[in-house]
């Protein structure tokens, strides 16, 4: 009887941990840190969120609440005054994994997202992690922003 109870408890513990992981994936943690945002990015993202997200896929619509929190807690900078090392919309960023693998991604608005071209939607979990962070900051335990390869504000491309 003791062995059966032990196996049953182990099974229940594994099930509980699986449910906990799934819940965390479905409901991401609230944004705790402050981010640096350009005014143009802020207002464009507010417009996307206020439209009701009808043009956006349902997977990205789930992350709208977290994006609203991120925008509320962001420090706004004039486009010409945002630091060059900060990830803004349409920035191309080089990321480095814990294993040392380097790859470049571009942070884009949802309608421009394309995984094949490594254009990451700002409403995806990775996109929200990138927005407003600076080179050298960690996105997770195994992913770091190595450098910002291109930032539209520094290049003077305010139309993007």
Short mmCIF file of C-alpha atoms in Angstrom, two decimals:
data_model
loop_
_atom_site.label_atom_id
_atom_site.label_comp_id
_atom_site.label_asym_id
_atom_site.label_seq_id
_atom_site.Cartn_x
_atom_site.Cartn_y
_atom_site.Cartn_z
CA UNK A 1 0.00 0.00 0.00
CA UNK A 2 2.85 2.36 0.81
CA UNK A 3 4.42 1.88 -2.62
CA UNK A 4 1.13 2.52 -4.41
CA UNK A 5 0.61 5.76 -2.48
CA UNK A 6 4.15 6.89 -3.28
CA UNK A 7 3.65 6.25 -7.01
CA UNK A 8 0.29 7.99 -6.93
CA UNK A 9 1.78 11.04 -5.15
CA UNK A 10 4.58 11.18 -7.71
CA UNK A 11 2.06 11.06 -10.54
CA UNK A 12 -0.03 13.83 -8.99
CA UNK A 13 3.07 15.95 -8.44
CA UNK A 14 4.11 15.58 -12.10
CA UNK A 15 0.58 16.46 -13.23
CA UNK A 16 0.53 19.52 -10.96
CA UNK A 17 3.87 20.73 -12.33
CA UNK A 18 2.68 20.22 -15.93
CA UNK A 19 -0.45 22.27 -15.25
CA UNK A 20 1.63 24.97 -13.56
CA UNK A 21 3.98 25.22 -16.57
CA UNK A 22 1.05 25.34 -18.99
CA UNK A 23 -0.63 28.06 -16.93
CA UNK A 24 2.54 30.15 -16.89
CA UNK A 25 2.81 29.83 -20.67
CA UNK A 26 -0.82 30.88 -21.18
CA UNK A 27 -0.72 33.77 -18.72
CA UNK A 28 2.69 35.42 -18.82
CA UNK A 29 3.94 37.19 -15.73
CA UNK A 30 3.24 40.91 -15.47
CA UNK A 31 5.91 43.28 -16.68
CA UNK A 32 8.04 44.26 -13.69
CA UNK A 33 10.85 46.33 -15.14
CA UNK A 34 10.73 49.68 -16.84
CA UNK A 35 11.55 49.96 -20.52
CA UNK A 36 12.74 52.82 -22.73
CA UNK A 37 10.28 53.55 -25.54
CA UNK A 38 10.31 56.07 -28.35
CA UNK A 39 7.23 58.26 -28.55
CA UNK A 40 6.40 57.08 -32.07
CA UNK A 41 6.56 53.40 -31.04
CA UNK A 42 4.39 54.13 -28.02
CA UNK A 43 1.64 55.85 -29.99
CA UNK A 44 1.69 53.31 -32.85
CA UNK A 45 1.43 50.40 -30.43
CA UNK A 46 -1.38 52.13 -28.51
CA UNK A 47 -3.23 52.52 -31.82
CA UNK A 48 -2.81 48.82 -32.62
CA UNK A 49 -4.10 47.84 -29.18
CA UNK A 50 -7.05 50.23 -29.33
CA UNK A 51 -8.21 48.92 -32.72
CA UNK A 52 -9.30 45.75 -30.98
CA UNK A 53 -6.58 43.59 -32.53
CA UNK A 54 -8.93 42.42 -35.29
CA UNK A 55 -6.22 42.33 -37.96
CA UNK A 56 -3.86 40.42 -35.69
CA UNK A 57 -3.81 36.67 -35.11
CA UNK A 58 -5.44 35.25 -32.01
CA UNK A 59 -2.11 34.02 -30.63
CA UNK A 60 -0.81 37.59 -30.49
CA UNK A 61 -4.08 38.99 -29.18
CA UNK A 62 -3.54 36.95 -26.00
CA UNK A 63 -0.45 39.01 -25.23
CA UNK A 64 -2.24 42.36 -25.54
CA UNK A 65 -2.71 42.72 -21.77
CA UNK A 66 1.00 42.31 -21.12
CA UNK A 67 1.79 44.82 -23.89
CA UNK A 68 -0.54 47.36 -22.28
CA UNK A 69 1.35 46.92 -18.99
CA UNK A 70 4.66 47.33 -20.76
CA UNK A 71 3.48 50.58 -22.40
CA UNK A 72 2.16 51.95 -19.09
CA UNK A 73 5.48 51.36 -17.35
CA UNK A 74 7.72 52.60 -20.15
CA UNK A 75 9.90 55.70 -20.07
CA UNK A 76 9.10 57.77 -23.16
CA UNK A 77 11.86 59.42 -25.15
CA UNK A 78 11.64 61.73 -28.13
CA UNK A 79 12.64 59.78 -31.23
CA UNK A 80 15.87 61.73 -31.64
CA UNK A 81 16.86 61.26 -27.99
CA UNK A 82 16.46 57.54 -27.46
CA UNK A 83 19.83 55.83 -26.75
CA UNK A 84 21.39 53.99 -29.70
CA UNK A 85 21.68 50.72 -27.77
CA UNK A 86 17.92 50.43 -27.06
CA UNK A 87 15.73 48.10 -29.11
CA UNK A 88 12.91 50.03 -30.79
CA UNK A 89 10.42 49.03 -33.47
CA UNK A 90 12.05 47.94 -36.75
CA UNK A 91 15.41 47.56 -34.99
CA UNK A 92 17.66 44.73 -36.10
CA UNK A 93 19.22 43.00 -33.11
CA UNK A 94 21.93 40.39 -32.70
CA UNK A 95 21.08 37.85 -30.00
CA UNK A 96 23.41 35.34 -28.38
CA UNK A 97 22.31 32.09 -26.78
CA UNK A 98 23.93 30.48 -23.78
CA UNK A 99 25.66 28.04 -26.15
CA UNK A 100 27.24 30.95 -28.03
CA UNK A 101 25.01 30.81 -31.10
CA UNK A 102 24.47 34.25 -32.61
CA UNK A 103 21.52 35.24 -34.78
CA UNK A 104 19.89 38.45 -35.93
CA UNK A 105 16.19 39.28 -35.70
CA UNK A 106 14.15 42.35 -36.61
CA UNK A 107 11.41 43.60 -34.28
CA UNK A 108 8.36 44.51 -36.37
CA UNK A 109 4.67 45.36 -36.07
CA UNK A 110 2.33 42.33 -36.16
CA UNK A 111 1.25 42.78 -39.78
CA UNK A 112 4.91 42.68 -40.94
CA UNK A 113 5.93 39.53 -39.02
CA UNK A 114 7.61 36.78 -41.05
CA UNK A 115 9.46 33.94 -39.33
CA UNK A 116 11.37 32.94 -42.47
CA UNK A 117 12.94 36.41 -42.66
CA UNK A 118 13.38 36.49 -38.86
CA UNK A 119 10.96 39.38 -38.48
CA UNK A 120 9.54 38.98 -34.99
CA UNK A 121 6.17 40.49 -34.05
CA UNK A 122 6.25 42.87 -31.12
CA UNK A 123 3.19 41.06 -29.73
CA UNK A 124 5.01 37.72 -29.55
CA UNK A 125 6.69 36.75 -26.26
CA UNK A 126 10.17 37.31 -27.76
CA UNK A 127 9.09 40.62 -29.29
CA UNK A 128 7.77 41.91 -25.98
CA UNK A 129 10.97 40.82 -24.28
CA UNK A 130 13.04 42.78 -26.81
CA UNK A 131 11.10 46.07 -26.90
CA UNK A 132 12.74 48.79 -24.83
CA UNK A 133 15.68 46.73 -23.63
CA UNK A 134 19.30 47.66 -24.26
CA UNK A 135 22.31 45.79 -25.59
CA UNK A 136 23.85 43.61 -22.91
CA UNK A 137 20.56 42.84 -21.16
CA UNK A 138 19.29 39.28 -20.75
CA UNK A 139 15.95 38.27 -22.22
CA UNK A 140 15.93 34.96 -20.38
CA UNK A 141 18.38 32.63 -18.71
CA UNK A 142 19.81 31.60 -22.05
CA UNK A 143 19.34 34.58 -24.38
CA UNK A 144 21.17 37.94 -24.34
CA UNK A 145 20.93 41.01 -26.55
CA UNK A 146 24.47 41.22 -27.86
CA UNK A 147 24.11 44.41 -29.89
CA UNK A 148 21.67 46.56 -31.83
CA UNK A 149 22.73 46.31 -35.47
CA UNK A 150 20.25 48.88 -36.80
CA UNK A 151 17.93 51.33 -35.10
CA UNK A 152 15.65 53.51 -37.28
CA UNK A 153 15.80 56.49 -34.92
CA UNK A 154 19.60 56.70 -35.10
CA UNK A 155 19.55 56.20 -38.89
CA UNK A 156 16.95 58.97 -39.23
CA UNK A 157 14.34 56.61 -40.69
CA UNK A 158 11.32 57.95 -38.82
CA UNK A 159 8.88 56.75 -41.47
CA UNK A 160 9.36 53.05 -40.53
#
